[in-house]
Amino acid sequence: MAVVLIVEDDEDVRALVVHRLKQAGHEVLTEADGEAGLGAARAAIPDLVILDWMMPRRNGLEVCFELRSDPQFVNTRILMLTAKAQEQDIERALAAGADDYVVKPFSSRELLARAAALLSR
Amino acid sequence: MIQTIPGLSSALLLAAAVVCGLLALAVVIRRMVRTEFSRREELRRSRVRPLVLDILDGDTSFDLSRRDLAALVLLASETAGYVRGDDRSALTSWLTTQQFARTCLKKMKSPFALTRARALSRFAPMAHLAPRSIEQMLNDRDEGVRSLAAQSVGLSGSAALTPPLLRSIEGPRAIPARIVSMAVLRASPTSIAVFGDTLVDPNHRVRALAIDLAGQLNLVDGRKAIEDGLDSASSEVRAASLRSIQRLGSPLSVAALERMPLNNTPEFWSAQALVRELLVG
């Protein structure tokens, strides 16, 4: 069982991802904006952070960059879950330190498989 | 007479003040009603949200009031737009049992563009169930609805709709190529077969776009069709072929590039540079 933090402002998407991760046996924390997400990450040091890109207060890319700049998150994996699907968006996210990238609309089965793969590293 | 005019003015002033007051009151009441309506809708959505997860898990044995069911139908249709694969199939199957598709299709024939657009955006994740209707909307009289129809094809990922979508960049009711490209990229087909005969379309703009997108999507099974574009009479198609050959990066394309007639066109020199690039690897 891993601790997974989901930072996603859309309540419907958040509910779905939480549901699937709990079904997979993970402990799940949630936040609805980037600033709160950073706070929750610092408090819990999760194994995996699933980050939306476009969020209020601080966007997912900023959060990703901030997490990667902090040595206490060296073992935390980051998965971006976003509607931004352009090649340059994916490049930017990976350059900011994301370990993987899933584009919306997404398959929850694929999301779980990618999360499992990241957590097994 | 002198006394009547000030009296009349006062009465008119008073009447105007009363009307203004009533209008202000109406605005406040309207705002309060809308706020309350939104609050109730949000509460209803929160109440039925767990049921969307039940539908995804295959459990649809719930008994709801008419309003809760309507909220659930709307929420399920919105969620179907965020997901794909098994999750979308589960939601669209359930929505079909709720006559959702039939209602949307009926509204998509409305004389009002806003109603058609709203119904279309709700129906988008299920577009593959009624490709003919979506195809008609790619030719809708309203430009906004046409663009929305293109986006719906992208969201649904319907293979049957990709060729008409690509062809929609031409004609009197054309959809901007940028929107069509985004929709095809969003659909992310994994085989060139989805492009149908647009790769040999007599219209060079359609053919060039299809070839360009095949390259952007890295459809390696389309290499031959992409290479065939080098023989086109249109420089737009030839340029698109070169771009896509470069994206695929296969040394197998060298033979096709070397068959290009010797001339001084920019494409010829690009092809020569590309041959070197592919051979060096």
Short mmCIF file of N, CA and C in Angstrom, two decimals, chain B residues 73-240:
data_model
loop_
_atom_site.label_atom_id
_atom_site.label_comp_id
_atom_site.label_asym_id
_atom_site.label_seq_id
_atom_site.Cartn_x
_atom_site.Cartn_y
_atom_site.Cartn_z
N VAL B 73 -27.75 11.62 -14.74
CA VAL B 73 -27.57 11.49 -16.20
C VAL B 73 -26.58 12.56 -16.69
N LEU B 74 -26.77 13.79 -16.20
CA LEU B 74 -25.90 14.88 -16.62
C LEU B 74 -24.46 14.64 -16.14
N LEU B 75 -24.34 14.23 -14.91
CA LEU B 75 -23.00 13.99 -14.34
C LEU B 75 -22.31 12.83 -15.06
N ALA B 76 -23.08 11.78 -15.36
CA ALA B 76 -22.50 10.62 -16.06
C ALA B 76 -22.04 11.03 -17.46
N SER B 77 -22.84 11.87 -18.12
CA SER B 77 -22.46 12.29 -19.48
C SER B 77 -21.21 13.17 -19.43
N GLU B 78 -21.10 14.01 -18.40
CA GLU B 78 -19.89 14.84 -18.26
C GLU B 78 -18.67 13.97 -17.95
N THR B 79 -18.86 13.02 -17.05
CA THR B 79 -17.74 12.14 -16.68
C THR B 79 -17.28 11.32 -17.88
N ALA B 80 -18.24 10.93 -18.72
CA ALA B 80 -17.88 10.15 -19.92
C ALA B 80 -16.91 10.92 -20.82
N GLY B 81 -16.95 12.25 -20.72
CA GLY B 81 -16.03 13.07 -21.51
C GLY B 81 -14.61 13.08 -20.95
N TYR B 82 -14.43 12.74 -19.67
CA TYR B 82 -13.09 12.76 -19.06
C TYR B 82 -12.38 11.44 -19.22
N VAL B 83 -13.15 10.38 -19.46
CA VAL B 83 -12.55 9.05 -19.42
C VAL B 83 -12.65 8.36 -20.78
N ARG B 84 -11.95 7.25 -20.91
CA ARG B 84 -12.08 6.45 -22.13
C ARG B 84 -11.99 4.99 -21.75
N GLY B 85 -12.01 4.13 -22.75
CA GLY B 85 -11.90 2.69 -22.50
C GLY B 85 -13.12 2.14 -21.79
N ASP B 86 -12.87 1.22 -20.85
CA ASP B 86 -13.97 0.54 -20.15
C ASP B 86 -14.87 1.51 -19.40
N ASP B 87 -14.25 2.54 -18.81
CA ASP B 87 -15.03 3.50 -18.03
C ASP B 87 -16.06 4.20 -18.92
N ARG B 88 -15.61 4.65 -20.08
CA ARG B 88 -16.56 5.33 -20.98
C ARG B 88 -17.63 4.37 -21.47
N SER B 89 -17.21 3.14 -21.78
CA SER B 89 -18.20 2.16 -22.26
C SER B 89 -19.28 1.94 -21.21
N ALA B 90 -18.86 1.81 -19.94
CA ALA B 90 -19.84 1.57 -18.87
C ALA B 90 -20.82 2.75 -18.77
N LEU B 91 -20.28 3.96 -18.84
CA LEU B 91 -21.14 5.15 -18.70
C LEU B 91 -22.07 5.31 -19.90
N THR B 92 -21.54 5.12 -21.11
CA THR B 92 -22.39 5.31 -22.29
C THR B 92 -23.46 4.21 -22.39
N SER B 93 -23.11 3.01 -21.94
CA SER B 93 -24.13 1.93 -21.95
C SER B 93 -25.28 2.31 -21.02
N TRP B 94 -24.93 2.80 -19.83
CA TRP B 94 -25.98 3.17 -18.89
C TRP B 94 -26.79 4.37 -19.42
N LEU B 95 -26.09 5.34 -20.00
CA LEU B 95 -26.79 6.52 -20.54
C LEU B 95 -27.78 6.11 -21.64
N THR B 96 -27.38 5.11 -22.41
CA THR B 96 -28.27 4.64 -23.48
C THR B 96 -29.56 4.08 -22.89
N THR B 97 -29.45 3.40 -21.76
CA THR B 97 -30.66 2.84 -21.14
C THR B 97 -31.57 3.94 -20.59
N GLN B 98 -31.01 5.12 -20.39
CA GLN B 98 -31.80 6.24 -19.84
C GLN B 98 -32.37 7.13 -20.96
N GLN B 99 -32.32 6.66 -22.18
CA GLN B 99 -32.83 7.41 -23.34
C GLN B 99 -32.06 8.72 -23.54
N PHE B 100 -30.86 8.79 -22.96
CA PHE B 100 -30.09 10.03 -23.05
C PHE B 100 -29.73 10.36 -24.50
N ALA B 101 -29.28 9.33 -25.22
CA ALA B 101 -28.86 9.55 -26.61
C ALA B 101 -30.03 10.07 -27.44
N ARG B 102 -31.19 9.46 -27.23
CA ARG B 102 -32.36 9.86 -28.03
C ARG B 102 -32.73 11.33 -27.76
N THR B 103 -32.67 11.73 -26.49
CA THR B 103 -32.98 13.12 -26.14
C THR B 103 -31.99 14.08 -26.79
N CYS B 104 -30.69 13.72 -26.69
CA CYS B 104 -29.67 14.60 -27.28
C CYS B 104 -29.85 14.71 -28.80
N LEU B 105 -30.08 13.56 -29.44
CA LEU B 105 -30.21 13.57 -30.90
C LEU B 105 -31.39 14.42 -31.33
N LYS B 106 -32.45 14.39 -30.53
CA LYS B 106 -33.64 15.20 -30.84
C LYS B 106 -33.29 16.69 -30.73
N LYS B 107 -32.57 17.04 -29.67
CA LYS B 107 -32.21 18.44 -29.46
C LYS B 107 -31.17 18.92 -30.47
N MET B 108 -30.40 17.98 -31.01
CA MET B 108 -29.40 18.36 -32.00
C MET B 108 -30.04 18.79 -33.31
N LYS B 109 -31.38 18.58 -33.42
CA LYS B 109 -32.10 19.03 -34.62
C LYS B 109 -32.85 20.33 -34.35
N SER B 110 -32.61 20.93 -33.19
CA SER B 110 -33.32 22.17 -32.82
C SER B 110 -32.99 23.31 -33.79
N PRO B 111 -33.94 24.21 -34.01
CA PRO B 111 -33.62 25.37 -34.87
C PRO B 111 -32.66 26.35 -34.19
N PHE B 112 -32.47 26.20 -32.88
CA PHE B 112 -31.60 27.13 -32.15
C PHE B 112 -30.19 26.56 -32.01
N ALA B 113 -29.21 27.36 -32.46
CA ALA B 113 -27.82 26.89 -32.44
C ALA B 113 -27.36 26.55 -31.03
N LEU B 114 -27.78 27.34 -30.04
CA LEU B 114 -27.33 27.10 -28.66
C LEU B 114 -27.82 25.75 -28.15
N THR B 115 -29.07 25.41 -28.48
CA THR B 115 -29.63 24.12 -28.06
C THR B 115 -28.88 22.99 -28.76
N ARG B 116 -28.64 23.15 -30.06
CA ARG B 116 -27.90 22.11 -30.81
C ARG B 116 -26.51 21.92 -30.21
N ALA B 117 -25.85 23.06 -29.91
CA ALA B 117 -24.49 23.00 -29.38
C ALA B 117 -24.46 22.30 -28.02
N ARG B 118 -25.44 22.66 -27.17
CA ARG B 118 -25.47 22.06 -25.83
C ARG B 118 -25.70 20.54 -25.92
N ALA B 119 -26.66 20.16 -26.77
CA ALA B 119 -26.95 18.72 -26.93
C ALA B 119 -25.74 17.99 -27.51
N LEU B 120 -25.10 18.63 -28.46
CA LEU B 120 -23.93 18.01 -29.11
C LEU B 120 -22.80 17.80 -28.11
N SER B 121 -22.54 18.82 -27.27
CA SER B 121 -21.43 18.67 -26.32
C SER B 121 -21.73 17.57 -25.30
N ARG B 122 -23.01 17.41 -24.96
CA ARG B 122 -23.36 16.32 -24.02
C ARG B 122 -23.27 14.95 -24.69
N PHE B 123 -23.58 14.94 -25.97
CA PHE B 123 -23.61 13.67 -26.70
C PHE B 123 -22.20 13.23 -27.16
N ALA B 124 -21.26 14.19 -27.14
CA ALA B 124 -19.93 13.95 -27.73
C ALA B 124 -19.26 12.62 -27.34
N PRO B 125 -19.24 12.24 -26.04
CA PRO B 125 -18.56 10.98 -25.72
C PRO B 125 -19.22 9.76 -26.36
N MET B 126 -20.49 9.94 -26.83
CA MET B 126 -21.21 8.81 -27.43
C MET B 126 -21.33 8.96 -28.94
N ALA B 127 -20.53 9.86 -29.50
CA ALA B 127 -20.67 10.19 -30.92
C ALA B 127 -20.61 8.96 -31.83
N HIS B 128 -19.85 7.96 -31.40
CA HIS B 128 -19.70 6.76 -32.23
C HIS B 128 -21.03 6.00 -32.38
N LEU B 129 -22.00 6.30 -31.52
CA LEU B 129 -23.30 5.61 -31.61
C LEU B 129 -24.18 6.16 -32.73
N ALA B 130 -23.91 7.39 -33.14
CA ALA B 130 -24.73 8.00 -34.20
C ALA B 130 -23.84 8.81 -35.13
N PRO B 131 -22.92 8.12 -35.84
CA PRO B 131 -21.95 8.86 -36.67
C PRO B 131 -22.60 9.73 -37.74
N ARG B 132 -23.74 9.25 -38.27
CA ARG B 132 -24.39 10.01 -39.34
C ARG B 132 -24.86 11.39 -38.83
N SER B 133 -25.38 11.42 -37.62
CA SER B 133 -25.85 12.69 -37.05
C SER B 133 -24.68 13.65 -36.83
N ILE B 134 -23.56 13.13 -36.35
CA ILE B 134 -22.40 13.99 -36.11
C ILE B 134 -21.85 14.49 -37.44
N GLU B 135 -21.86 13.60 -38.43
CA GLU B 135 -21.36 13.99 -39.75
C GLU B 135 -22.19 15.15 -40.31
N GLN B 136 -23.50 15.08 -40.08
CA GLN B 136 -24.37 16.17 -40.54
C GLN B 136 -24.01 17.47 -39.81
N MET B 137 -23.65 17.35 -38.54
CA MET B 137 -23.34 18.56 -37.77
C MET B 137 -21.98 19.16 -38.15
N LEU B 138 -21.14 18.35 -38.79
CA LEU B 138 -19.88 18.91 -39.30
C LEU B 138 -20.19 19.91 -40.42
N ASN B 139 -21.42 19.82 -40.93
CA ASN B 139 -21.86 20.73 -42.01
C ASN B 139 -23.00 21.63 -41.52
N ASP B 140 -23.07 21.84 -40.21
CA ASP B 140 -24.14 22.66 -39.62
C ASP B 140 -24.06 24.10 -40.16
N ARG B 141 -25.23 24.77 -40.17
CA ARG B 141 -25.24 26.15 -40.68
C ARG B 141 -24.53 27.12 -39.75
N ASP B 142 -24.34 26.73 -38.48
CA ASP B 142 -23.68 27.61 -37.52
C ASP B 142 -22.21 27.21 -37.37
N GLU B 143 -21.32 28.20 -37.51
CA GLU B 143 -19.88 27.94 -37.47
C GLU B 143 -19.44 27.33 -36.13
N GLY B 144 -20.00 27.87 -35.04
CA GLY B 144 -19.63 27.37 -33.70
C GLY B 144 -20.03 25.92 -33.52
N VAL B 145 -21.22 25.58 -34.02
CA VAL B 145 -21.69 24.19 -33.89
C VAL B 145 -20.80 23.26 -34.72
N ARG B 146 -20.38 23.73 -35.90
CA ARG B 146 -19.49 22.91 -36.74
C ARG B 146 -18.18 22.62 -36.01
N SER B 147 -17.61 23.65 -35.38
CA SER B 147 -16.35 23.46 -34.65
C SER B 147 -16.55 22.50 -33.48
N LEU B 148 -17.70 22.66 -32.81
CA LEU B 148 -18.00 21.78 -31.68
C LEU B 148 -18.15 20.32 -32.16
N ALA B 149 -18.74 20.16 -33.35
CA ALA B 149 -18.89 18.81 -33.92
C ALA B 149 -17.51 18.20 -34.17
N ALA B 150 -16.58 19.02 -34.67
CA ALA B 150 -15.21 18.53 -34.91
C ALA B 150 -14.59 18.09 -33.59
N GLN B 151 -14.76 18.92 -32.55
CA GLN B 151 -14.20 18.58 -31.24
C GLN B 151 -14.84 17.30 -30.69
N SER B 152 -16.14 17.12 -30.99
CA SER B 152 -16.83 15.92 -30.52
C SER B 152 -16.25 14.66 -31.15
N VAL B 153 -15.90 14.78 -32.43
CA VAL B 153 -15.27 13.62 -33.11
C VAL B 153 -13.95 13.30 -32.42
N GLY B 154 -13.19 14.34 -32.09
CA GLY B 154 -11.92 14.14 -31.40
C GLY B 154 -12.11 13.48 -30.05
N LEU B 155 -13.14 13.92 -29.33
CA LEU B 155 -13.40 13.37 -28.00
C LEU B 155 -13.86 11.92 -28.08
N SER B 156 -14.69 11.64 -29.08
CA SER B 156 -15.24 10.28 -29.17
C SER B 156 -14.21 9.30 -29.73
N GLY B 157 -13.28 9.82 -30.53
CA GLY B 157 -12.28 8.94 -31.15
C GLY B 157 -12.90 8.02 -32.18
N SER B 158 -14.04 8.41 -32.73
CA SER B 158 -14.75 7.56 -33.69
C SER B 158 -13.96 7.43 -35.00
N ALA B 159 -13.63 6.19 -35.36
CA ALA B 159 -12.87 5.95 -36.59
C ALA B 159 -13.69 6.30 -37.82
N ALA B 160 -14.99 5.98 -37.78
CA ALA B 160 -15.85 6.21 -38.95
C ALA B 160 -15.96 7.70 -39.29
N LEU B 161 -15.76 8.55 -38.27
CA LEU B 161 -15.96 9.98 -38.49
C LEU B 161 -14.68 10.72 -38.89
N THR B 162 -13.54 10.03 -38.84
CA THR B 162 -12.28 10.73 -39.14
C THR B 162 -12.21 11.20 -40.60
N PRO B 163 -12.54 10.35 -41.60
CA PRO B 163 -12.49 10.87 -42.97
C PRO B 163 -13.42 12.08 -43.22
N PRO B 164 -14.72 12.03 -42.80
CA PRO B 164 -15.53 13.24 -43.00
C PRO B 164 -15.00 14.45 -42.24
N LEU B 165 -14.38 14.21 -41.09
CA LEU B 165 -13.80 15.32 -40.34
C LEU B 165 -12.68 15.97 -41.14
N LEU B 166 -11.80 15.14 -41.70
CA LEU B 166 -10.69 15.68 -42.49
C LEU B 166 -11.19 16.45 -43.72
N ARG B 167 -12.26 15.93 -44.34
CA ARG B 167 -12.80 16.59 -45.54
C ARG B 167 -13.52 17.90 -45.20
N SER B 168 -13.85 18.07 -43.92
CA SER B 168 -14.63 19.27 -43.54
C SER B 168 -13.80 20.55 -43.62
N ILE B 169 -12.50 20.46 -43.92
CA ILE B 169 -11.71 21.70 -44.04
C ILE B 169 -11.97 22.40 -45.37
N GLU B 170 -12.72 21.73 -46.25
CA GLU B 170 -13.03 22.32 -47.55
C GLU B 170 -14.54 22.54 -47.69
N GLY B 171 -14.94 23.39 -48.61
CA GLY B 171 -16.36 23.61 -48.87
C GLY B 171 -16.85 24.92 -48.28
N PRO B 172 -18.09 25.28 -48.63
CA PRO B 172 -18.62 26.58 -48.17
C PRO B 172 -18.81 26.65 -46.65
N ARG B 173 -18.95 25.49 -46.01
CA ARG B 173 -19.10 25.48 -44.55
C ARG B 173 -17.87 24.83 -43.91
N ALA B 174 -16.70 25.29 -44.34
CA ALA B 174 -15.45 24.68 -43.89
C ALA B 174 -15.20 24.94 -42.41
N ILE B 175 -14.53 23.97 -41.79
CA ILE B 175 -14.07 24.12 -40.40
C ILE B 175 -12.57 24.42 -40.48
N PRO B 176 -12.08 25.37 -39.68
CA PRO B 176 -10.64 25.69 -39.75
C PRO B 176 -9.76 24.44 -39.58
N ALA B 177 -8.74 24.33 -40.41
CA ALA B 177 -7.86 23.14 -40.38
C ALA B 177 -7.23 22.96 -39.00
N ARG B 178 -6.98 24.08 -38.30
CA ARG B 178 -6.37 24.00 -36.96
C ARG B 178 -7.27 23.21 -36.00
N ILE B 179 -8.57 23.47 -36.08
CA ILE B 179 -9.51 22.77 -35.19
C ILE B 179 -9.61 21.30 -35.56
N VAL B 180 -9.64 21.05 -36.87
CA VAL B 180 -9.72 19.66 -37.34
C VAL B 180 -8.46 18.89 -36.91
N SER B 181 -7.30 19.53 -37.08
CA SER B 181 -6.04 18.87 -36.68
C SER B 181 -6.06 18.52 -35.20
N MET B 182 -6.47 19.48 -34.37
CA MET B 182 -6.51 19.25 -32.93
C MET B 182 -7.43 18.07 -32.60
N ALA B 183 -8.57 18.03 -33.31
CA ALA B 183 -9.55 16.96 -33.05
C ALA B 183 -8.96 15.60 -33.41
N VAL B 184 -8.28 15.52 -34.56
CA VAL B 184 -7.70 14.23 -34.98
C VAL B 184 -6.59 13.82 -34.01
N LEU B 185 -5.78 14.79 -33.60
CA LEU B 185 -4.70 14.47 -32.66
C LEU B 185 -5.27 14.02 -31.32
N ARG B 186 -6.38 14.63 -30.94
CA ARG B 186 -7.00 14.24 -29.67
C ARG B 186 -7.57 12.82 -29.76
N ALA B 187 -8.14 12.50 -30.94
CA ALA B 187 -8.68 11.14 -31.12
C ALA B 187 -7.56 10.10 -31.09
N SER B 188 -6.36 10.53 -31.48
CA SER B 188 -5.16 9.67 -31.46
C SER B 188 -5.38 8.28 -32.05
N PRO B 189 -5.77 8.19 -33.34
CA PRO B 189 -5.90 6.85 -33.94
C PRO B 189 -4.54 6.15 -33.96
N THR B 190 -4.58 4.83 -33.86
CA THR B 190 -3.32 4.08 -33.82
C THR B 190 -3.03 3.35 -35.13
N SER B 191 -3.94 3.50 -36.11
CA SER B 191 -3.70 2.84 -37.40
C SER B 191 -4.08 3.80 -38.53
N ILE B 192 -3.36 3.70 -39.61
CA ILE B 192 -3.61 4.56 -40.78
C ILE B 192 -4.98 4.25 -41.40
N ALA B 193 -5.51 3.06 -41.13
CA ALA B 193 -6.80 2.66 -41.71
C ALA B 193 -7.90 3.66 -41.37
N VAL B 194 -7.76 4.32 -40.21
CA VAL B 194 -8.77 5.28 -39.75
C VAL B 194 -8.90 6.47 -40.73
N PHE B 195 -7.82 6.77 -41.44
CA PHE B 195 -7.84 7.92 -42.36
C PHE B 195 -8.60 7.62 -43.65
N GLY B 196 -8.91 6.33 -43.87
CA GLY B 196 -9.67 5.94 -45.06
C GLY B 196 -8.99 6.40 -46.33
N ASP B 197 -9.79 6.88 -47.28
CA ASP B 197 -9.21 7.28 -48.57
C ASP B 197 -8.80 8.76 -48.60
N THR B 198 -8.74 9.41 -47.44
CA THR B 198 -8.31 10.82 -47.45
C THR B 198 -6.84 10.95 -47.84
N LEU B 199 -6.09 9.86 -47.69
CA LEU B 199 -4.66 9.91 -48.05
C LEU B 199 -4.46 9.95 -49.57
N VAL B 200 -5.53 9.66 -50.32
CA VAL B 200 -5.45 9.78 -51.79
C VAL B 200 -6.57 10.71 -52.27
N ASP B 201 -7.02 11.59 -51.38
CA ASP B 201 -8.14 12.48 -51.72
C ASP B 201 -7.75 13.39 -52.89
N PRO B 202 -8.68 13.57 -53.85
CA PRO B 202 -8.35 14.45 -54.98
C PRO B 202 -8.12 15.90 -54.55
N ASN B 203 -8.68 16.28 -53.40
CA ASN B 203 -8.45 17.64 -52.91
C ASN B 203 -7.08 17.68 -52.22
N HIS B 204 -6.16 18.49 -52.75
CA HIS B 204 -4.78 18.43 -52.23
C HIS B 204 -4.67 18.93 -50.80
N ARG B 205 -5.56 19.85 -50.36
CA ARG B 205 -5.48 20.34 -48.96
C ARG B 205 -5.86 19.22 -47.98
N VAL B 206 -6.91 18.48 -48.36
CA VAL B 206 -7.35 17.35 -47.51
C VAL B 206 -6.25 16.30 -47.45
N ARG B 207 -5.69 15.97 -48.62
CA ARG B 207 -4.65 14.93 -48.68
C ARG B 207 -3.42 15.36 -47.86
N ALA B 208 -3.03 16.64 -48.03
CA ALA B 208 -1.84 17.12 -47.31
C ALA B 208 -2.07 17.07 -45.80
N LEU B 209 -3.27 17.45 -45.37
CA LEU B 209 -3.56 17.42 -43.92
C LEU B 209 -3.52 15.99 -43.38
N ALA B 210 -4.12 15.06 -44.16
CA ALA B 210 -4.14 13.65 -43.72
C ALA B 210 -2.71 13.12 -43.61
N ILE B 211 -1.88 13.44 -44.59
CA ILE B 211 -0.48 12.96 -44.57
C ILE B 211 0.28 13.58 -43.40
N ASP B 212 0.07 14.88 -43.20
CA ASP B 212 0.74 15.57 -42.09
C ASP B 212 0.37 14.94 -40.75
N LEU B 213 -0.93 14.70 -40.56
CA LEU B 213 -1.39 14.16 -39.28
C LEU B 213 -0.91 12.72 -39.08
N ALA B 214 -0.84 11.96 -40.19
CA ALA B 214 -0.33 10.58 -40.07
C ALA B 214 1.10 10.59 -39.55
N GLY B 215 1.86 11.60 -39.98
CA GLY B 215 3.24 11.73 -39.49
C GLY B 215 3.26 12.16 -38.03
N GLN B 216 2.43 13.15 -37.70
CA GLN B 216 2.41 13.64 -36.32
C GLN B 216 2.00 12.54 -35.34
N LEU B 217 1.12 11.64 -35.82
CA LEU B 217 0.66 10.56 -34.95
C LEU B 217 1.60 9.35 -34.99
N ASN B 218 2.67 9.50 -35.80
CA ASN B 218 3.67 8.44 -35.92
C ASN B 218 3.05 7.11 -36.34
N LEU B 219 2.17 7.17 -37.35
CA LEU B 219 1.49 5.95 -37.82
C LEU B 219 2.40 5.23 -38.81
N VAL B 220 3.23 4.36 -38.30
CA VAL B 220 4.23 3.70 -39.15
C VAL B 220 3.60 2.83 -40.23
N ASP B 221 2.37 2.35 -39.97
CA ASP B 221 1.72 1.52 -41.01
C ASP B 221 1.24 2.39 -42.18
N GLY B 222 1.40 3.68 -42.07
CA GLY B 222 1.01 4.57 -43.17
C GLY B 222 2.19 5.05 -43.99
N ARG B 223 3.37 4.43 -43.75
CA ARG B 223 4.58 4.92 -44.43
C ARG B 223 4.43 4.93 -45.95
N LYS B 224 3.85 3.85 -46.50
CA LYS B 224 3.73 3.75 -47.97
C LYS B 224 2.82 4.88 -48.50
N ALA B 225 1.69 5.08 -47.82
CA ALA B 225 0.74 6.12 -48.26
C ALA B 225 1.38 7.50 -48.13
N ILE B 226 2.18 7.68 -47.10
CA ILE B 226 2.86 8.97 -46.91
C ILE B 226 3.88 9.18 -48.04
N GLU B 227 4.63 8.13 -48.34
CA GLU B 227 5.65 8.23 -49.41
C GLU B 227 5.01 8.51 -50.76
N ASP B 228 3.81 7.93 -50.98
CA ASP B 228 3.12 8.14 -52.26
C ASP B 228 2.82 9.62 -52.50
N GLY B 229 2.73 10.38 -51.44
CA GLY B 229 2.47 11.81 -51.56
C GLY B 229 3.60 12.56 -52.26
N LEU B 230 4.80 11.95 -52.28
CA LEU B 230 5.94 12.60 -52.95
C LEU B 230 5.70 12.73 -54.45
N ASP B 231 4.83 11.86 -54.99
CA ASP B 231 4.55 11.89 -56.43
C ASP B 231 3.41 12.86 -56.79
N SER B 232 2.85 13.51 -55.79
CA SER B 232 1.70 14.38 -56.06
C SER B 232 2.11 15.60 -56.89
N ALA B 233 1.14 16.10 -57.65
CA ALA B 233 1.39 17.32 -58.42
C ALA B 233 1.37 18.55 -57.52
N SER B 234 0.84 18.39 -56.32
CA SER B 234 0.72 19.53 -55.41
C SER B 234 1.96 19.67 -54.52
N SER B 235 2.52 20.86 -54.49
CA SER B 235 3.69 21.08 -53.63
C SER B 235 3.30 20.97 -52.16
N GLU B 236 2.04 21.31 -51.85
CA GLU B 236 1.57 21.22 -50.45
C GLU B 236 1.60 19.77 -49.98
N VAL B 237 1.15 18.86 -50.86
CA VAL B 237 1.13 17.43 -50.50
C VAL B 237 2.57 16.91 -50.40
N ARG B 238 3.41 17.31 -51.35
CA ARG B 238 4.81 16.84 -51.32
C ARG B 238 5.51 17.30 -50.04
N ALA B 239 5.27 18.57 -49.67
CA ALA B 239 5.90 19.10 -48.45
C ALA B 239 5.40 18.35 -47.21
N ALA B 240 4.08 18.04 -47.21
CA ALA B 240 3.51 17.29 -46.07
C ALA B 240 4.15 15.91 -45.99
#
